[in-house]
Amino acid sequence: MTARTDAVDLFVIGGGVNGCGIARDAAGRGLRVRLAEMGDLAQATSSASTKLFHGGLRYLEYLEINLVREALSEREVLIRAMPHISWPMRFVLPYSANMRFESDTPVSKMLSTVMPWMKGKRPSWMIRSGLFLYDHLGGQHLLPGTKRLDLRGSPEGAPLKDEFVHAFEYSDGWVQDARLVVLNARDAEARGADIRVRTKVIEARRDGGHWIVTTEGPNGREEHLARAVVNAGGPWVEQILKGTMGSASREHVRLVRGSHIVTRKLYDHDKCYFFQGSDGRIIFAIPYEQDFTLIGTTEAAHEGSPLTAECTEEERDYLCDFTSQYFKEEVTADDVVWTYSGVRPLYEDGASSATAATREYVLSLDAPAGQPAALHVFGGKITTYRRLAEDALAKLRPHLPGMGGPWTKDAHLPGGDFAPEEVGAKIAKLSQDYPFVDRKWAERMIRHYGTEAWAILGAAKTRDDLGRDFGATLTEAELRWLVDKEWARKVEDVIWRRTKLGLRLDADQVNSVSAWLEEHAG
């Protein structure tokens, strides 16, 4: 039997960063919003990024100036809105005369014509010019600008091969990507949105002035009436468009797999490296979860379900070999403690390769006269998710009269109601208020929950007051928070998305977490 729910203004399909960002923005404008995610929030692309709020320095070679400008202007907005899960980072770009352009970029083609003797190499002046443009395209106040580094005798140069004498250092931002999604969903719910996880949309059809959206989930089969629908299915956007919604659209996505490896900690300072390979590709090496280094990403066409994406042995070895071109100590498969892979749904623009495909998002509005509207979201990146949400609602405004105006630019996400420069003080205060919480534990709590860490720890006077200890500072009190407040239901929701404690828990501890969730989360 199919139950009928209350009607809403906007039904959002997809619980990734774009879907949750749109739901949050719409709810804050006074719309009645419902979101359905077939699995867990951020279960696919949105938890498998390189976890950077960045402008996309390499996109300058593709002359994607508008994309870079928009992303750069967003970095500081986002860091100020969520200083607990996002923070500025400095990136070190070691210089070598052997650095090369990718051969199919507009800039490389131009240079091969006007400077053929360079044979695709990146001269120092060109890199500095690109970084100058990067510093000034979006305007910045929180993030310092580019400077030149002498690597000899410096902490930044210590892990690198001696051939790297100079480097450029510039700014970008870091973000805990899956937590970004969950906190947008939390804020959406706080503003009245109905967030439904593990609820699959199996059909959406127009009926008079409304959409009828049919779902299967924990409540069984249900029908939802909506004035408009947003298809934010990420890598499933085309499948939803043509299958679930029955559209005859000719629009397509190109699925591009990006794989990453996590290794033991490869160096001691807190800066990232931007490495350029002899094949024209670039990768990052980033301090990760206090004791590890994150390296990525690859880019390859992906076939099959996005949920089957995994880092192949070839991709792992490629990343190890690439990194070993820079570090004194060789990086091998034995150093790898975890791998992950995500699939980006890029708008099919006819580019010759996955690398060359546009990173601009495309919002496709389907609104026949006299019928309810649908908006399909193609592409996008975590850095521009807030702007994408604003643009999406601007397109829907004629079809949803009465909605409020933009509001998210100056609004904090839950737990982020403090200034970026206060993070250290918050960590110290948490340890002071809870003497049994050491500095490392306090840092993890603040970097995950911000000021809500105090709500999780509550009135505890000792570690035992937090209930069962599952290892790696994961307690029953935190698990209850993740279940009650953040829609966690399965062990992977907890240890690989809401946290990254899967890097630290052993098999028996993971099984204990799983058993607790089966008993308490349903």
CSV table of C-alpha atoms in Angstrom, one decimal, residues 7-455:
chain,number,residue,atom,x,y,z
A,7,ALA,CA,2.7,18.3,0.1
A,8,VAL,CA,5.9,20.3,-0.2
A,9,ASP,CA,7.2,23.2,-2.3
A,10,LEU,CA,10.4,21.5,-3.3
A,11,PHE,CA,11.5,17.9,-3.4
A,12,VAL,CA,15.2,17.3,-3.7
A,13,ILE,CA,16.6,14.0,-5.0
A,14,GLY,CA,20.1,13.3,-3.8
A,15,GLY,CA,21.9,13.7,-0.5
A,16,GLY,CA,25.3,14.9,-1.7
A,17,VAL,CA,26.7,18.3,-1.2
A,18,ASN,CA,24.6,19.9,-4.0
A,19,GLY,CA,21.3,18.4,-2.8
A,20,CYS,CA,21.9,19.2,0.8
A,21,GLY,CA,23.1,22.7,0.0
A,22,ILE,CA,20.0,23.4,-2.1
A,23,ALA,CA,17.7,21.9,0.6
A,24,ARG,CA,19.4,24.1,3.3
A,25,ASP,CA,19.1,27.3,1.2
A,26,ALA,CA,15.5,26.6,0.2
A,27,ALA,CA,14.4,25.8,3.7
A,28,GLY,CA,16.0,29.1,4.9
A,29,ARG,CA,13.9,31.0,2.4
A,30,GLY,CA,10.7,29.7,3.9
A,31,LEU,CA,10.0,26.8,1.4
A,32,ARG,CA,8.6,23.5,2.5
A,33,VAL,CA,11.4,21.1,1.5
A,34,ARG,CA,11.8,17.3,1.5
A,35,LEU,CA,15.0,15.5,0.5
A,36,ALA,CA,15.4,11.8,-0.3
A,37,GLU,CA,18.8,10.1,-0.4
A,38,MET,CA,18.8,6.4,-1.5
A,39,GLY,CA,21.7,5.6,0.8
A,40,ASP,CA,23.7,7.6,3.3
A,41,LEU,CA,24.4,11.3,3.1
A,42,ALA,CA,27.6,11.9,1.1
A,43,GLN,CA,27.9,8.2,0.4
A,44,ALA,CA,29.5,8.6,-3.1
A,45,THR,CA,31.2,11.6,-4.7
A,46,SER,CA,30.8,14.0,-1.9
A,47,SER,CA,32.9,11.9,0.5
A,48,ALA,CA,35.5,10.9,-2.0
A,49,SER,CA,37.0,14.3,-3.0
A,50,THR,CA,40.6,15.6,-2.4
A,51,LYS,CA,38.9,17.6,0.3
A,52,LEU,CA,40.0,21.0,-0.8
A,53,PHE,CA,38.2,24.4,-0.9
A,54,HIS,CA,40.3,25.6,-3.9
A,55,GLY,CA,40.0,27.7,-7.0
A,56,GLY,CA,41.5,25.0,-9.2
A,57,LEU,CA,44.9,26.4,-10.1
A,58,ARG,CA,45.3,24.0,-13.0
A,59,TYR,CA,42.0,25.1,-14.6
A,60,LEU,CA,43.7,28.3,-15.6
A,61,GLU,CA,45.5,26.3,-18.3
A,62,TYR,CA,42.0,25.5,-19.7
A,63,LEU,CA,41.1,29.2,-19.5
A,64,GLU,CA,38.2,28.3,-17.2
A,65,ILE,CA,38.5,31.8,-15.7
A,66,ASN,CA,34.9,32.2,-14.5
A,67,LEU,CA,35.1,28.9,-12.7
A,68,VAL,CA,38.3,29.8,-11.0
A,69,ARG,CA,37.1,33.3,-10.1
A,70,GLU,CA,33.9,32.0,-8.5
A,71,ALA,CA,35.7,29.3,-6.6
A,72,LEU,CA,38.4,31.7,-5.3
A,73,SER,CA,35.8,34.2,-4.1
A,74,GLU,CA,34.0,31.4,-2.2
A,75,ARG,CA,37.0,30.1,-0.3
A,76,GLU,CA,37.0,32.7,2.5
A,77,VAL,CA,33.2,32.8,2.6
A,78,LEU,CA,33.1,29.0,3.4
A,79,ILE,CA,36.1,29.0,5.8
A,80,ARG,CA,34.4,31.7,7.9
A,81,ALA,CA,31.1,29.8,7.8
A,82,MET,CA,32.6,26.5,9.0
A,83,PRO,CA,36.0,27.1,10.8
A,84,HIS,CA,35.7,23.8,12.6
A,85,ILE,CA,35.6,21.6,9.5
A,86,SER,CA,37.5,23.9,7.1
A,87,TRP,CA,40.7,25.9,7.5
A,88,PRO,CA,43.4,27.7,5.4
A,89,MET,CA,46.3,25.7,4.2
A,90,ARG,CA,49.6,26.7,2.5
A,91,PHE,CA,50.6,24.8,-0.6
A,92,VAL,CA,54.2,24.3,-1.7
A,93,LEU,CA,54.8,24.0,-5.4
A,94,PRO,CA,58.4,22.8,-5.9
A,95,TYR,CA,59.9,24.1,-9.1
A,96,SER,CA,61.7,22.1,-11.7
A,97,ALA,CA,62.7,23.1,-15.2
A,98,ASN,CA,61.3,19.8,-16.4
A,99,MET,CA,57.7,20.6,-15.5
A,100,ARG,CA,55.4,20.3,-18.5
A,101,PHE,CA,51.9,21.3,-19.6
A,102,GLU,CA,49.2,18.8,-20.4
A,103,SER,CA,49.3,18.7,-24.2
A,104,ASP,CA,45.6,19.3,-24.8
A,105,THR,CA,45.1,22.5,-22.8
A,106,PRO,CA,44.4,25.8,-24.6
A,107,VAL,CA,47.5,27.3,-23.0
A,108,SER,CA,49.8,24.5,-24.0
A,109,LYS,CA,48.6,24.6,-27.6
A,110,MET,CA,49.2,28.4,-27.7
A,111,LEU,CA,52.7,28.0,-26.2
A,112,SER,CA,53.6,25.2,-28.7
A,113,THR,CA,52.8,27.7,-31.4
A,114,VAL,CA,54.5,30.8,-30.1
A,115,MET,CA,57.3,29.1,-28.0
A,116,PRO,CA,57.9,25.8,-29.7
A,117,TRP,CA,61.4,25.4,-28.3
A,118,MET,CA,59.9,25.0,-24.8
A,119,LYS,CA,58.4,21.6,-25.8
A,120,GLY,CA,55.6,21.9,-23.3
A,121,LYS,CA,57.8,22.9,-20.3
A,122,ARG,CA,56.5,25.4,-17.7
A,123,PRO,CA,59.0,28.2,-17.3
A,124,SER,CA,59.3,29.8,-13.8
A,125,TRP,CA,57.9,33.1,-14.9
A,126,MET,CA,54.8,31.5,-16.2
A,127,ILE,CA,54.1,29.7,-13.0
A,128,ARG,CA,54.6,32.9,-11.0
A,129,SER,CA,52.3,34.8,-13.4
A,130,GLY,CA,49.6,32.1,-13.0
A,131,LEU,CA,49.9,32.3,-9.2
A,132,PHE,CA,49.7,36.1,-9.4
A,133,LEU,CA,46.4,35.8,-11.3
A,134,TYR,CA,45.3,33.1,-8.8
A,135,ASP,CA,45.9,35.5,-5.9
A,136,HIS,CA,44.0,38.3,-7.4
A,137,LEU,CA,41.1,36.8,-9.4
A,138,GLY,CA,38.8,36.3,-6.4
A,139,GLY,CA,40.1,38.8,-3.9
A,140,GLN,CA,41.3,37.6,-0.5
A,141,HIS,CA,41.6,38.9,3.0
A,142,LEU,CA,41.9,35.8,5.2
A,143,LEU,CA,44.4,33.9,3.0
A,144,PRO,CA,47.9,35.2,2.5
A,145,GLY,CA,49.3,35.5,-1.0
A,146,THR,CA,52.0,33.7,-3.0
A,147,LYS,CA,55.7,33.9,-2.0
A,148,ARG,CA,58.9,32.3,-3.3
A,149,LEU,CA,60.6,29.7,-1.0
A,150,ASP,CA,64.2,28.7,-0.7
A,151,LEU,CA,64.0,25.0,0.0
A,152,ARG,CA,67.6,24.6,1.1
A,153,GLY,CA,67.6,24.0,4.9
A,154,SER,CA,63.9,24.6,5.2
A,155,PRO,CA,61.2,22.3,6.8
A,156,GLU,CA,59.4,22.4,3.4
A,157,GLY,CA,62.5,21.2,1.6
A,158,ALA,CA,63.6,18.6,4.1
A,159,PRO,CA,61.5,15.6,2.7
A,160,LEU,CA,62.2,16.6,-0.9
A,161,LYS,CA,65.0,15.5,-3.2
A,162,ASP,CA,68.0,17.9,-3.3
A,163,GLU,CA,67.3,18.8,-6.9
A,164,PHE,CA,64.4,20.9,-5.8
A,165,VAL,CA,66.0,24.2,-4.7
A,166,HIS,CA,63.1,26.7,-5.0
A,167,ALA,CA,59.4,26.5,-4.7
A,168,PHE,CA,56.3,28.8,-4.8
A,169,GLU,CA,54.0,28.8,-1.8
A,170,TYR,CA,50.3,29.8,-2.1
A,171,SER,CA,47.0,29.5,-0.2
A,172,ASP,CA,43.9,27.4,-0.6
A,173,GLY,CA,41.6,25.7,1.9
A,174,TRP,CA,40.9,22.3,3.4
A,175,VAL,CA,37.5,20.9,4.2
A,176,GLN,CA,36.1,17.7,5.8
A,177,ASP,CA,33.9,16.9,2.8
A,178,ALA,CA,31.4,14.4,4.2
A,179,ARG,CA,30.9,16.5,7.4
A,180,LEU,CA,30.2,19.5,5.1
A,181,VAL,CA,27.3,17.5,3.6
A,182,VAL,CA,25.9,16.3,7.0
A,183,LEU,CA,26.1,19.8,8.5
A,184,ASN,CA,24.2,21.3,5.5
A,185,ALA,CA,21.5,18.6,6.1
A,186,ARG,CA,21.5,19.4,9.8
A,187,ASP,CA,21.0,23.1,9.2
A,188,ALA,CA,18.3,22.3,6.5
A,189,GLU,CA,16.4,20.2,9.1
A,190,ALA,CA,16.7,22.9,11.7
A,191,ARG,CA,15.0,25.3,9.3
A,192,GLY,CA,12.2,22.9,8.7
A,193,ALA,CA,13.4,20.6,5.9
A,194,ASP,CA,12.4,16.9,6.0
A,195,ILE,CA,15.6,14.8,5.4
A,196,ARG,CA,15.1,11.2,4.5
A,197,VAL,CA,18.1,8.8,4.2
A,198,ARG,CA,18.0,5.3,2.7
A,199,THR,CA,14.9,6.4,0.8
A,200,LYS,CA,15.1,5.8,-2.9
A,201,VAL,CA,13.0,7.7,-5.5
A,202,ILE,CA,11.6,5.1,-7.8
A,203,GLU,CA,9.4,7.4,-9.9
A,204,ALA,CA,8.7,11.1,-10.4
A,205,ARG,CA,5.9,12.2,-12.8
A,206,ARG,CA,3.9,15.4,-13.5
A,207,ASP,CA,0.2,15.4,-12.6
A,208,GLY,CA,-1.5,18.7,-13.1
A,209,GLY,CA,0.2,21.4,-11.2
A,210,HIS,CA,2.3,19.1,-9.1
A,211,TRP,CA,5.0,16.4,-9.3
A,212,ILE,CA,4.1,13.1,-7.7
A,213,VAL,CA,7.3,11.5,-6.4
A,214,THR,CA,7.2,7.9,-5.3
A,215,THR,CA,9.8,6.6,-2.8
A,216,GLU,CA,10.8,3.4,-1.1
A,217,GLY,CA,12.3,3.7,2.3
A,218,PRO,CA,12.1,2.8,6.0
A,219,ASN,CA,8.5,4.0,5.9
A,220,GLY,CA,7.6,1.7,3.0
A,221,ARG,CA,6.3,3.1,-0.3
A,222,GLU,CA,5.1,6.7,-0.2
A,223,GLU,CA,3.9,9.4,-2.6
A,224,HIS,CA,5.0,13.0,-2.2
A,225,LEU,CA,3.3,16.0,-3.9
A,226,ALA,CA,5.7,18.8,-4.8
A,227,ARG,CA,5.5,22.1,-6.7
A,228,ALA,CA,9.0,21.6,-8.1
A,229,VAL,CA,11.7,18.9,-8.1
A,230,VAL,CA,15.5,19.2,-8.1
A,231,ASN,CA,17.5,16.3,-9.5
A,232,ALA,CA,20.8,16.5,-7.6
A,233,GLY,CA,21.6,12.8,-8.1
A,234,GLY,CA,25.4,13.5,-8.8
A,235,PRO,CA,26.7,10.6,-10.8
A,236,TRP,CA,23.1,9.2,-11.1
A,237,VAL,CA,21.7,12.5,-12.5
A,238,GLU,CA,21.3,11.2,-16.0
A,239,GLN,CA,19.8,7.9,-14.8
A,240,ILE,CA,17.3,9.9,-12.7
A,241,LEU,CA,16.6,12.3,-15.6
A,242,LYS,CA,15.9,9.7,-18.2
A,243,GLY,CA,14.8,6.7,-16.1
A,244,THR,CA,13.1,7.9,-12.9
A,245,MET,CA,11.7,11.0,-14.4
A,246,GLY,CA,11.1,9.7,-17.9
A,247,SER,CA,12.7,12.7,-19.8
A,248,ALA,CA,13.7,12.5,-23.4
A,249,SER,CA,16.5,15.0,-22.8
A,250,ARG,CA,19.7,14.6,-24.9
A,251,GLU,CA,21.9,15.8,-22.1
A,252,HIS,CA,24.7,13.5,-20.8
A,253,VAL,CA,27.2,13.2,-18.1
A,254,ARG,CA,30.8,12.0,-18.3
A,255,LEU,CA,31.7,9.9,-15.3
A,256,VAL,CA,35.3,10.5,-14.2
A,257,ARG,CA,36.9,8.4,-11.5
A,258,GLY,CA,39.4,10.1,-9.1
A,259,SER,CA,41.4,7.8,-6.9
A,260,HIS,CA,43.4,8.6,-3.7
A,261,ILE,CA,45.8,6.8,-1.4
A,262,VAL,CA,46.4,7.5,2.3
A,263,THR,CA,49.9,6.6,3.5
A,264,ARG,CA,51.8,6.7,6.8
A,265,LYS,CA,52.8,10.3,7.6
A,266,LEU,CA,55.5,11.3,5.1
A,267,TYR,CA,56.7,14.6,6.6
A,268,ASP,CA,56.3,16.6,9.8
A,269,HIS,CA,55.1,20.1,8.8
A,270,ASP,CA,51.5,21.1,8.2
A,271,LYS,CA,51.7,22.4,4.6
A,272,CYS,CA,50.6,20.6,1.4
A,273,TYR,CA,52.6,19.8,-1.7
A,274,PHE,CA,51.4,20.5,-5.3
A,275,PHE,CA,53.4,18.2,-7.5
A,276,GLN,CA,53.6,18.4,-11.3
A,277,GLY,CA,54.6,15.3,-13.2
A,278,SER,CA,56.6,14.8,-16.4
A,279,ASP,CA,53.3,13.7,-18.0
A,280,GLY,CA,51.6,17.1,-17.4
A,281,ARG,CA,49.4,15.8,-14.6
A,282,ILE,CA,49.3,17.2,-11.1
A,283,ILE,CA,48.7,15.6,-7.7
A,284,PHE,CA,48.6,16.8,-4.0
A,285,ALA,CA,50.2,15.4,-0.9
A,286,ILE,CA,48.3,16.7,2.1
A,287,PRO,CA,48.6,16.2,5.9
A,288,TYR,CA,45.7,14.0,6.9
A,289,GLU,CA,44.0,13.1,10.1
A,290,GLN,CA,47.0,14.0,12.3
A,291,ASP,CA,49.1,10.9,11.5
A,292,PHE,CA,48.7,10.3,7.8
A,293,THR,CA,49.3,11.8,4.3
A,294,LEU,CA,46.6,12.0,1.6
A,295,ILE,CA,47.8,11.7,-2.0
A,296,GLY,CA,45.7,12.2,-5.1
A,297,THR,CA,44.1,12.3,-7.5
A,298,THR,CA,44.0,10.3,-10.7
A,299,GLU,CA,41.5,11.0,-13.4
A,300,ALA,CA,40.1,8.2,-15.6
A,301,ALA,CA,36.8,7.5,-17.4
A,302,HIS,CA,34.6,5.3,-15.3
A,303,GLU,CA,32.2,2.6,-16.4
A,304,GLY,CA,29.5,0.9,-14.3
A,305,SER,CA,27.9,2.0,-11.0
A,306,PRO,CA,29.6,4.8,-9.1
A,307,LEU,CA,29.4,2.7,-6.0
A,308,THR,CA,31.8,0.2,-7.5
A,309,ALA,CA,34.5,2.8,-8.0
A,310,GLU,CA,37.8,1.8,-6.3
A,311,CYS,CA,41.4,2.6,-6.6
A,312,THR,CA,43.1,0.1,-8.8
A,313,GLU,CA,46.5,-1.3,-8.2
A,314,GLU,CA,47.7,0.6,-11.3
A,315,GLU,CA,46.3,3.9,-9.9
A,316,ARG,CA,47.9,3.2,-6.5
A,317,ASP,CA,51.3,2.5,-8.0
A,318,TYR,CA,51.0,5.6,-10.3
A,319,LEU,CA,50.4,7.8,-7.2
A,320,CYS,CA,53.3,6.1,-5.3
A,321,ASP,CA,55.7,6.5,-8.3
A,322,PHE,CA,54.5,10.1,-8.9
A,323,THR,CA,55.2,11.1,-5.3
A,324,SER,CA,58.5,9.3,-5.3
A,325,GLN,CA,59.7,11.6,-8.0
A,326,TYR,CA,59.7,14.4,-5.4
A,327,PHE,CA,60.4,12.8,-2.0
A,328,LYS,CA,63.8,11.5,-0.9
A,329,GLU,CA,62.3,8.4,0.6
A,330,GLU,CA,60.5,6.2,-1.9
A,331,VAL,CA,56.8,5.8,-1.4
A,332,THR,CA,55.6,2.2,-2.0
A,333,ALA,CA,52.5,0.2,-1.8
A,334,ASP,CA,53.6,-1.0,1.7
A,335,ASP,CA,53.2,2.6,2.9
A,336,VAL,CA,49.5,2.7,1.8
A,337,VAL,CA,47.0,2.2,4.7
A,338,TRP,CA,43.8,3.1,2.8
A,339,THR,CA,42.6,3.9,-0.6
A,340,TYR,CA,39.3,5.5,-1.8
A,341,SER,CA,37.8,6.5,-5.2
A,342,GLY,CA,35.0,8.7,-6.2
A,343,VAL,CA,33.2,9.4,-9.5
A,344,ARG,CA,32.6,13.0,-10.7
A,345,PRO,CA,29.6,13.6,-12.9
A,346,LEU,CA,31.0,16.1,-15.4
A,347,TYR,CA,28.7,17.7,-18.0
A,348,GLU,CA,29.4,16.1,-21.4
A,349,ASP,CA,30.7,18.9,-23.5
A,350,GLY,CA,32.5,16.8,-26.1
A,351,ALA,CA,36.0,17.2,-24.7
A,352,SER,CA,38.6,14.8,-25.9
A,353,SER,CA,39.6,13.5,-22.5
A,354,ALA,CA,38.4,13.2,-18.9
A,355,THR,CA,41.0,15.8,-17.8
A,356,ALA,CA,39.8,18.3,-20.4
A,357,ALA,CA,36.1,18.0,-19.7
A,358,THR,CA,34.6,21.2,-18.2
A,359,ARG,CA,34.4,21.6,-14.4
A,360,GLU,CA,31.7,24.3,-14.7
A,361,TYR,CA,28.3,23.2,-13.3
A,362,VAL,CA,25.3,23.2,-15.5
A,363,LEU,CA,21.7,23.8,-14.2
A,364,SER,CA,19.2,22.6,-16.7
A,365,LEU,CA,15.6,23.8,-16.1
A,366,ASP,CA,12.7,21.8,-17.5
A,367,ALA,CA,9.6,23.9,-17.1
A,368,PRO,CA,7.0,23.4,-19.9
A,369,ALA,CA,4.3,26.1,-19.9
A,370,GLY,CA,1.6,25.4,-17.3
A,371,GLN,CA,3.5,22.4,-15.8
A,372,PRO,CA,5.6,22.1,-12.6
A,373,ALA,CA,9.3,22.7,-12.9
A,374,ALA,CA,12.3,20.4,-12.6
A,375,LEU,CA,15.9,21.4,-12.3
A,376,HIS,CA,18.7,19.0,-13.1
A,377,VAL,CA,22.1,19.6,-11.6
A,378,PHE,CA,25.1,18.6,-13.7
A,379,GLY,CA,28.7,18.8,-12.3
A,380,GLY,CA,29.7,21.1,-9.6
A,381,LYS,CA,32.5,20.9,-7.0
A,382,ILE,CA,32.5,21.3,-3.2
A,383,THR,CA,34.0,24.8,-3.4
A,384,THR,CA,31.1,26.2,-5.3
A,385,TYR,CA,28.2,24.2,-3.8
A,386,ARG,CA,26.8,27.3,-1.9
A,387,ARG,CA,26.8,29.4,-5.1
A,388,LEU,CA,25.3,26.6,-7.0
A,389,ALA,CA,22.5,26.4,-4.5
A,390,GLU,CA,21.8,30.1,-4.9
A,391,ASP,CA,21.9,29.8,-8.7
A,392,ALA,CA,19.5,26.9,-8.6
A,393,LEU,CA,16.9,28.7,-6.5
A,394,ALA,CA,17.3,31.8,-8.7
A,395,LYS,CA,16.3,29.6,-11.7
A,396,LEU,CA,13.3,28.2,-9.7
A,397,ARG,CA,12.1,31.5,-8.3
A,398,PRO,CA,9.5,32.1,-11.1
A,399,HIS,CA,8.0,28.7,-10.4
A,400,LEU,CA,8.1,29.1,-6.6
A,401,PRO,CA,6.8,32.6,-5.9
A,402,GLY,CA,7.0,33.8,-2.4
A,403,MET,CA,10.4,32.4,-1.5
A,404,GLY,CA,12.8,34.6,0.4
A,405,GLY,CA,16.1,35.9,-0.9
A,406,PRO,CA,19.7,34.6,-0.6
A,407,TRP,CA,20.9,34.3,3.0
A,408,THR,CA,23.7,31.7,3.3
A,409,LYS,CA,26.7,33.9,2.6
A,410,ASP,CA,27.0,35.1,6.2
A,411,ALA,CA,25.5,32.1,8.0
A,412,HIS,CA,27.5,29.6,10.0
A,413,LEU,CA,27.0,25.8,9.8
A,414,PRO,CA,26.1,24.0,13.1
A,415,GLY,CA,29.1,24.2,15.4
A,416,GLY,CA,30.9,26.8,13.4
A,417,ASP,CA,29.8,29.9,15.3
A,418,PHE,CA,33.3,31.3,16.0
A,419,ALA,CA,36.1,33.0,14.1
A,420,PRO,CA,38.7,30.9,12.2
A,421,GLU,CA,41.5,32.3,14.4
A,422,GLU,CA,39.8,31.0,17.6
A,423,VAL,CA,40.2,27.3,16.7
A,424,GLY,CA,43.3,26.8,18.9
A,425,ALA,CA,41.5,28.5,21.8
A,426,LYS,CA,38.5,26.2,21.4
A,427,ILE,CA,40.7,23.1,21.4
A,428,ALA,CA,42.5,24.3,24.6
A,429,LYS,CA,39.1,25.2,26.2
A,430,LEU,CA,37.7,21.7,25.6
A,431,SER,CA,40.7,20.1,27.2
A,432,GLN,CA,40.4,22.5,30.1
A,433,ASP,CA,36.7,21.8,30.6
A,434,TYR,CA,37.2,18.1,30.3
A,435,PRO,CA,40.6,17.3,31.8
A,436,PHE,CA,40.4,13.6,30.7
A,437,VAL,CA,40.3,14.7,27.1
A,438,ASP,CA,43.9,15.1,25.8
A,439,ARG,CA,45.0,17.6,23.2
A,440,LYS,CA,44.7,15.2,20.3
A,441,TRP,CA,41.3,14.0,21.2
A,442,ALA,CA,40.1,17.6,21.8
A,443,GLU,CA,41.5,18.6,18.4
A,444,ARG,CA,39.5,15.8,16.7
A,445,MET,CA,36.3,16.8,18.5
A,446,ILE,CA,36.6,20.5,17.6
A,447,ARG,CA,37.6,19.7,14.0
A,448,HIS,CA,34.5,17.5,13.6
A,449,TYR,CA,31.9,19.2,15.8
A,450,GLY,CA,33.1,22.7,16.7
A,451,THR,CA,31.1,24.2,19.6
A,452,GLU,CA,28.8,21.2,19.6
A,453,ALA,CA,31.6,19.1,21.1
A,454,TRP,CA,30.4,20.4,24.5
A,455,ALA,CA,26.9,19.1,23.8
